[in-house]
Coordinates of C-alpha atoms in Angstrom, one line a residue:
M1 CA -24.2 -38.4 30.2
L2 CA -20.7 -37.7 31.4
K3 CA -19.4 -38.7 28.0
K4 CA -21.7 -36.2 26.4
Y5 CA -20.6 -33.4 28.7
G6 CA -17.1 -34.3 27.9
M7 CA -17.5 -34.1 24.2
V8 CA -19.2 -30.7 24.6
T9 CA -16.4 -29.5 26.8
T10 CA -13.9 -30.6 24.3
F11 CA -15.7 -28.9 21.6
L12 CA -16.0 -25.7 23.5
I13 CA -12.2 -25.7 24.4
S14 CA -11.3 -26.3 20.7
L15 CA -13.5 -23.4 19.7
F16 CA -12.0 -21.1 22.3
L17 CA -8.5 -22.0 21.0
L18 CA -9.5 -21.5 17.4
S19 CA -11.0 -18.0 18.2
N20 CA -7.9 -17.0 19.9
G21 CA -5.5 -18.0 17.2
Y22 CA -3.7 -20.8 19.2
A23 CA -5.0 -23.9 17.3
E24 CA -3.0 -23.4 14.2
A25 CA 0.8 -23.9 14.4
P26 CA 2.8 -21.1 12.9
D27 CA 4.3 -21.5 9.5
I28 CA 8.1 -21.8 9.7
V29 CA 10.1 -20.0 7.1
K30 CA 13.9 -20.9 7.0
L31 CA 15.6 -17.6 6.0
A32 CA 19.3 -17.5 4.7
L33 CA 21.0 -14.2 5.0
L34 CA 23.7 -13.8 2.4
D35 CA 25.6 -10.5 2.9
G36 CA 29.0 -9.0 2.5
P37 CA 29.4 -6.4 5.3
Y38 CA 33.1 -6.3 4.8
K39 CA 32.7 -4.7 1.4
E40 CA 30.2 -2.2 2.5
M41 CA 32.1 -1.1 5.6
P42 CA 35.8 -2.2 5.8
L43 CA 36.7 -0.4 9.0
V44 CA 36.3 -2.6 12.1
P45 CA 34.6 0.0 14.4
Y46 CA 32.0 0.7 12.0
L47 CA 31.6 -3.0 10.7
S48 CA 30.0 -4.0 14.0
E49 CA 27.6 -1.0 13.6
Y50 CA 26.6 -2.2 10.1
E51 CA 26.1 -5.7 11.4
K52 CA 24.0 -4.5 14.4
A53 CA 21.8 -2.4 12.1
Y54 CA 21.4 -5.1 9.5
F55 CA 20.3 -7.8 12.1
A56 CA 18.0 -5.3 13.8
G57 CA 16.0 -5.1 10.6
V58 CA 15.9 -8.9 10.6
E59 CA 14.7 -9.2 14.2
V60 CA 12.0 -6.7 13.7
A61 CA 10.8 -8.5 10.6
A62 CA 10.7 -11.7 12.6
K63 CA 8.6 -9.9 15.3
I64 CA 6.1 -8.6 12.7
A65 CA 5.9 -12.0 11.0
K66 CA 4.5 -13.5 14.1
K67 CA 1.3 -11.4 13.5
Y68 CA 1.0 -13.3 10.3
N69 CA 1.4 -16.6 12.2
V70 CA 4.8 -17.1 10.6
E71 CA 7.9 -18.0 12.5
I72 CA 11.2 -17.0 10.8
K73 CA 14.3 -19.1 11.6
Y74 CA 17.2 -17.4 10.1
K75 CA 20.9 -18.1 9.6
S76 CA 23.6 -15.8 8.3
F77 CA 26.2 -16.5 5.7
L78 CA 28.6 -13.7 5.7
Y79 CA 31.4 -13.5 3.2
G80 CA 34.5 -11.5 2.7
K81 CA 35.3 -8.5 0.6
G82 CA 36.9 -10.5 -2.3
S83 CA 34.9 -10.3 -5.5
L84 CA 34.4 -14.1 -5.6
D85 CA 34.2 -14.7 -1.8
I86 CA 30.5 -15.1 -2.0
L87 CA 30.7 -18.4 -3.9
A88 CA 32.2 -20.2 -0.9
E89 CA 28.9 -19.7 0.9
I90 CA 26.7 -21.3 -1.9
P91 CA 27.3 -25.0 -0.8
K92 CA 26.8 -24.2 2.8
I93 CA 23.4 -22.5 2.0
S94 CA 22.3 -25.3 -0.3
Q95 CA 23.1 -27.8 2.5
W96 CA 20.8 -25.8 5.0
Q97 CA 18.0 -25.8 2.5
P98 CA 16.4 -22.4 3.2
D99 CA 12.9 -21.5 2.1
L100 CA 14.0 -17.9 1.2
I101 CA 17.3 -16.1 0.7
I102 CA 17.9 -12.4 1.4
G103 CA 20.8 -12.0 -1.0
P104 CA 23.7 -9.6 -1.4
N105 CA 23.2 -5.7 -1.6
S106 CA 25.6 -5.5 -4.5
S107 CA 24.3 -6.0 -8.1
D108 CA 27.5 -7.6 -9.2
Q109 CA 27.3 -10.2 -6.3
V110 CA 23.8 -11.0 -7.1
L111 CA 24.7 -11.7 -10.8
L112 CA 27.2 -14.3 -9.6
L113 CA 24.3 -16.3 -8.2
R114 CA 22.7 -16.8 -11.7
N115 CA 23.2 -20.5 -11.9
Y116 CA 22.5 -21.4 -8.4
F117 CA 19.4 -21.6 -6.2
P118 CA 16.9 -22.4 -9.0
N119 CA 14.0 -23.3 -6.8
V120 CA 14.2 -20.8 -4.0
M121 CA 13.3 -17.0 -4.0
V122 CA 16.3 -14.8 -3.8
L123 CA 15.7 -11.2 -2.8
S124 CA 18.0 -8.1 -2.5
A125 CA 17.3 -5.0 -0.6
Y126 CA 19.7 -2.7 -2.5
A127 CA 20.7 -4.2 -5.8
S128 CA 19.8 -2.0 -8.7
G129 CA 21.7 -3.0 -11.8
D130 CA 19.5 -3.3 -14.9
A131 CA 21.4 -6.6 -15.7
L132 CA 19.4 -8.2 -12.9
Q133 CA 16.5 -8.3 -15.4
S134 CA 18.3 -11.1 -17.2
L135 CA 18.3 -13.4 -14.1
P136 CA 15.7 -16.2 -13.7
K137 CA 12.3 -14.9 -12.3
N138 CA 13.1 -16.2 -8.8
F139 CA 15.5 -13.3 -8.4
Y140 CA 14.2 -9.9 -7.4
S141 CA 15.2 -6.7 -5.8
T142 CA 13.0 -4.4 -3.9
F143 CA 15.2 -1.5 -5.0
L144 CA 14.2 0.5 -8.1
P145 CA 16.3 -0.5 -11.2
D146 CA 19.0 1.8 -12.4
S147 CA 17.3 2.7 -15.7
R148 CA 14.7 4.6 -13.6
I149 CA 17.1 6.0 -11.1
M150 CA 19.3 7.3 -13.8
E151 CA 16.3 8.9 -15.5
L152 CA 15.5 10.7 -12.2
L153 CA 19.1 11.7 -11.6
S154 CA 19.5 13.1 -15.2
K155 CA 16.5 15.3 -14.7
F156 CA 17.8 16.6 -11.4
V157 CA 21.3 17.5 -12.8
K158 CA 19.8 19.2 -15.8
T159 CA 17.4 21.4 -13.6
K160 CA 20.0 22.2 -10.8
F161 CA 23.1 22.6 -13.0
P162 CA 21.9 23.6 -16.4
Q163 CA 25.0 25.4 -17.4
R164 CA 27.6 22.9 -16.3
N165 CA 29.4 20.2 -18.1
I166 CA 29.4 16.7 -16.6
Y167 CA 32.4 14.6 -15.6
I168 CA 31.7 11.0 -14.8
I169 CA 34.2 8.9 -12.8
V170 CA 33.4 5.2 -13.1
Q171 CA 34.9 2.3 -11.1
T172 CA 35.9 0.1 -14.1
D173 CA 35.7 -3.3 -12.4
C174 CA 32.1 -2.8 -11.2
K175 CA 29.6 -3.9 -13.9
Q176 CA 26.8 -2.1 -12.1
C177 CA 28.7 1.1 -12.1
V178 CA 29.7 0.8 -15.8
D179 CA 26.1 0.1 -16.7
A180 CA 24.8 3.1 -14.6
S181 CA 27.1 5.4 -16.3
R182 CA 26.0 4.2 -19.7
L183 CA 22.2 4.7 -18.7
F184 CA 22.9 8.1 -17.2
I185 CA 24.6 9.3 -20.5
A186 CA 21.9 7.9 -22.7
N187 CA 19.2 9.6 -20.6
H188 CA 20.9 12.9 -20.4
K189 CA 21.6 13.1 -24.1
K190 CA 17.8 12.8 -24.6
I191 CA 17.1 15.9 -22.5
S192 CA 20.1 18.0 -22.9
S193 CA 22.0 17.0 -26.1
A194 CA 24.3 20.2 -25.9
T195 CA 25.8 19.3 -22.5
K196 CA 29.4 18.1 -22.7
I197 CA 29.8 14.8 -20.9
T198 CA 33.3 13.2 -20.3
E199 CA 33.6 9.7 -18.8
N200 CA 36.7 8.4 -17.0
K201 CA 37.0 4.8 -16.0
L202 CA 39.6 3.8 -13.5
I203 CA 40.5 1.4 -10.8
M204 CA 39.6 2.6 -7.3
D205 CA 41.1 -0.2 -5.0
D206 CA 43.7 2.2 -3.6
I207 CA 42.2 5.7 -3.5
K208 CA 45.2 7.3 -1.8
S209 CA 47.4 6.5 -4.9
I210 CA 45.1 8.4 -7.3
D211 CA 46.6 11.6 -8.6
S212 CA 43.8 14.0 -7.8
R213 CA 45.1 17.0 -9.7
R214 CA 45.8 15.0 -12.8
L215 CA 42.4 13.3 -12.7
M216 CA 40.7 16.6 -12.4
V217 CA 42.5 18.6 -15.1
G218 CA 39.9 20.6 -17.0
H219 CA 36.9 19.3 -14.9
T220 CA 36.9 21.2 -11.6
D221 CA 34.0 23.4 -12.8
D222 CA 32.0 20.3 -13.9
V223 CA 29.4 18.4 -12.0
I224 CA 31.3 15.3 -11.0
L225 CA 29.3 12.0 -10.9
V226 CA 31.0 9.1 -9.2
F227 CA 29.8 5.6 -9.9
N228 CA 31.5 3.2 -7.6
D229 CA 30.4 0.2 -5.6
A230 CA 29.9 1.6 -2.1
Y231 CA 28.9 4.8 -0.5
Y232 CA 31.6 4.6 2.2
A233 CA 34.2 4.4 -0.6
Y234 CA 32.5 7.3 -2.5
N235 CA 33.0 9.6 0.6
V236 CA 36.7 8.4 1.0
F237 CA 37.2 9.3 -2.7
V238 CA 35.6 12.7 -2.4
T239 CA 37.6 13.5 0.6
H240 CA 40.7 12.5 -1.2
I241 CA 39.9 14.8 -4.2
I242 CA 39.0 17.9 -2.3
S243 CA 42.2 17.8 -0.2
S244 CA 43.9 18.9 -3.4
F245 CA 41.4 21.7 -4.2
P246 CA 40.9 23.5 -0.8
N247 CA 39.7 26.8 -2.4
K248 CA 37.5 25.3 -5.1
D249 CA 33.8 24.6 -4.7
L250 CA 33.6 21.2 -6.3
I251 CA 30.2 19.4 -6.9
F252 CA 29.9 15.7 -6.5
I253 CA 27.0 13.3 -6.9
S254 CA 26.6 9.6 -6.0
D255 CA 24.1 7.0 -6.9
Q256 CA 25.0 4.7 -4.0
D257 CA 22.5 4.4 -1.2
N258 CA 23.7 5.1 2.4
W259 CA 23.2 2.1 4.8
S260 CA 23.8 4.3 7.8
N261 CA 21.9 7.1 9.5
E262 CA 18.7 8.3 7.8
V263 CA 18.0 12.0 7.7
D264 CA 17.1 13.1 11.2
G265 CA 14.7 15.8 10.1
Q266 CA 16.7 18.6 11.5
V267 CA 17.7 21.7 9.5
H268 CA 21.6 21.6 9.1
K269 CA 23.7 24.3 7.5
F270 CA 25.4 23.5 4.2
D271 CA 28.7 24.1 5.8
L272 CA 31.1 22.0 3.7
T273 CA 33.7 23.5 1.4
Y274 CA 32.2 21.3 -1.4
E275 CA 28.8 20.1 -2.4
S276 CA 27.9 16.4 -2.2
Y277 CA 24.6 14.9 -3.3
R278 CA 23.1 11.5 -3.2
I279 CA 20.0 10.0 -4.9
G280 CA 18.1 7.5 -3.0
P281 CA 14.7 6.4 -1.7
I282 CA 12.9 8.4 1.0
L283 CA 12.4 5.9 3.7
F284 CA 11.7 7.2 7.3
D285 CA 8.2 8.7 6.6
N286 CA 6.0 8.8 9.7
N287 CA 3.0 9.3 7.6
L288 CA 3.3 5.8 6.2
L289 CA 1.5 3.0 8.2
E290 CA 4.2 0.5 7.1
F291 CA 7.0 2.6 8.6
K292 CA 4.9 3.3 11.8
N293 CA 4.6 -0.4 12.3
F294 CA 8.3 -0.9 11.8
S295 CA 9.3 2.0 14.1
E296 CA 6.9 0.8 17.0
A297 CA 8.3 -2.8 16.7
Y298 CA 11.8 -1.6 16.6
Y299 CA 11.3 0.6 19.7
Q300 CA 9.7 -2.5 21.5
N301 CA 12.9 -4.4 20.7
Y302 CA 15.6 -1.8 21.4
N303 CA 14.0 1.0 23.3
K304 CA 15.0 3.6 20.8
K305 CA 13.8 4.9 17.5
P306 CA 15.3 3.3 14.4
S307 CA 18.0 5.4 12.7
D308 CA 19.7 3.3 10.1
A309 CA 18.5 2.9 6.6
I310 CA 19.6 -0.7 6.2
S311 CA 17.5 -1.8 9.2
Y312 CA 14.3 -0.6 7.4
L313 CA 15.4 -1.8 4.0
T314 CA 16.3 -5.2 5.2
Y315 CA 13.0 -5.4 7.1
R316 CA 11.0 -4.3 4.1
T317 CA 12.5 -7.0 1.9
I318 CA 11.8 -9.8 4.3
L319 CA 8.3 -8.4 5.0
S320 CA 7.7 -8.4 1.1
A321 CA 7.9 -12.1 1.2
I322 CA 5.8 -12.5 4.4
E323 CA 3.1 -10.2 2.9
A324 CA 3.1 -12.1 -0.4
L325 CA 2.5 -15.3 1.6
H326 CA -0.3 -13.7 3.3
Q327 CA -2.0 -12.3 0.3
F328 CA -1.5 -15.1 -2.2
H329 CA -2.2 -18.5 -0.9
P330 CA -1.1 -21.5 -3.2
S331 CA -4.1 -23.4 -4.6
I332 CA -2.4 -26.7 -3.6
L333 CA -2.2 -26.5 0.1
N334 CA 0.3 -29.3 0.6
K335 CA 3.2 -27.4 -1.2
N336 CA 6.3 -27.2 1.0
M337 CA 7.3 -23.8 2.3
R338 CA 9.8 -23.1 -0.3
E339 CA 7.3 -23.8 -3.0
R340 CA 4.7 -21.7 -1.2
V341 CA 7.2 -18.6 -1.0
L342 CA 7.9 -19.0 -4.7
Y343 CA 4.3 -19.3 -5.7
S344 CA 3.1 -16.4 -3.6
Y345 CA 5.9 -14.1 -4.6
F346 CA 5.5 -14.8 -8.3
A347 CA 1.8 -14.0 -7.8
A348 CA 2.6 -10.8 -6.0
L349 CA 4.9 -9.7 -8.9
Q350 CA 2.3 -10.5 -11.4
K351 CA -0.2 -8.2 -9.6
N352 CA 2.5 -5.6 -9.1
P353 CA 5.9 -5.7 -10.9
D354 CA 7.2 -3.1 -8.4
W355 CA 6.2 -5.2 -5.4
F356 CA 7.4 -3.4 -2.2
R357 CA 9.6 -1.0 -4.1
S358 CA 9.7 2.5 -2.8
N359 CA 7.7 5.0 -4.8
A360 CA 9.3 8.1 -3.2
Y361 CA 12.9 9.1 -4.1
G362 CA 14.9 12.2 -3.2
I363 CA 18.1 14.0 -3.4
Y364 CA 20.2 14.3 -0.2
R365 CA 22.9 16.8 0.5
L366 CA 25.7 16.1 2.9
T367 CA 26.6 18.4 5.8
S368 CA 29.0 18.2 8.6
K369 CA 26.2 16.9 10.9
G370 CA 24.6 14.4 8.4
E371 CA 22.4 14.4 5.2
V372 CA 19.5 16.6 4.4
L373 CA 16.7 15.8 2.1
V374 CA 16.9 18.8 -0.3
E375 CA 14.4 17.7 -3.1
K376 CA 11.7 15.1 -3.7
L377 CA 11.6 13.4 -7.0
S378 CA 8.6 12.3 -9.0
I379 CA 8.7 8.7 -10.2
S380 CA 7.0 8.1 -13.6

């Protein structure tokens, strides 16, 4: 009789544990973080802010992942600002054997990984170069491709500045920049064939050495598009140029996304002596459940509201893999975690080729107190 009661008790305890989600051990995902913060933000005081914002996104993703019964164990592999520095981290990552890699934010850096990591999912939060489409299918960016971004940007320029010529300044040693310029020109010629477009390719390693007046001869009344590899460097470049034209209302546009503060929702005066615009995704939307979940978890971790775009984009990129795991289970249950991540992500992309990509883009204008969203763009 005691034995029978013991069996019943054991059964009831097991049933209780199952109903409360404690019986099943969490799935462990080893996440490698491959990033080059020194290229995005070379100044030391701001570098630490970049890293804090980046890892805040990772920590919030790990917090949310627990709701899916997934435990994220991550390790960072940070490389320097040299164009090939990333390659030194590859053997270290291979030795650690991650299940998932959140790769570089630079398209050119992602392309360097073409012949590595054949059996692990590699995701990027910011890379947008169209050349990424030539990579193996285990490479994916949650950022919209440049072909579609340039189409949006071209329409904005035509509508906003219909009577102005266009002057494009391109960082010549940046493949993504050169490709983006080519895509923009092709798009703009389709919708505004009469517009004069001039392209100037140059090295931008030492911005202070650039002769601003010589560079801008005949183009001070044009819309100036700058295709370079980092938004921080874009702002340094613009500041350098306008110093030579204090009484001229120059117009600049960038395609680089801002990792730092998101628009705060306040109305700021357009008080700069020049106009500076940027195209990018609309991220901090309180009407979206996804952002609300992120914002609440962020507040629980840091006792403040999120403010940096890179926190949210990094979070979303990691969550894209966790959500894929949740929605698309492998038919063979004994697959290891790396195989499960690959299988589920491929299934997600088959269902939706734009898996976790933002469907809301906008034009931001710079003021002395931050950026202001001035126009929402319709994505086709």
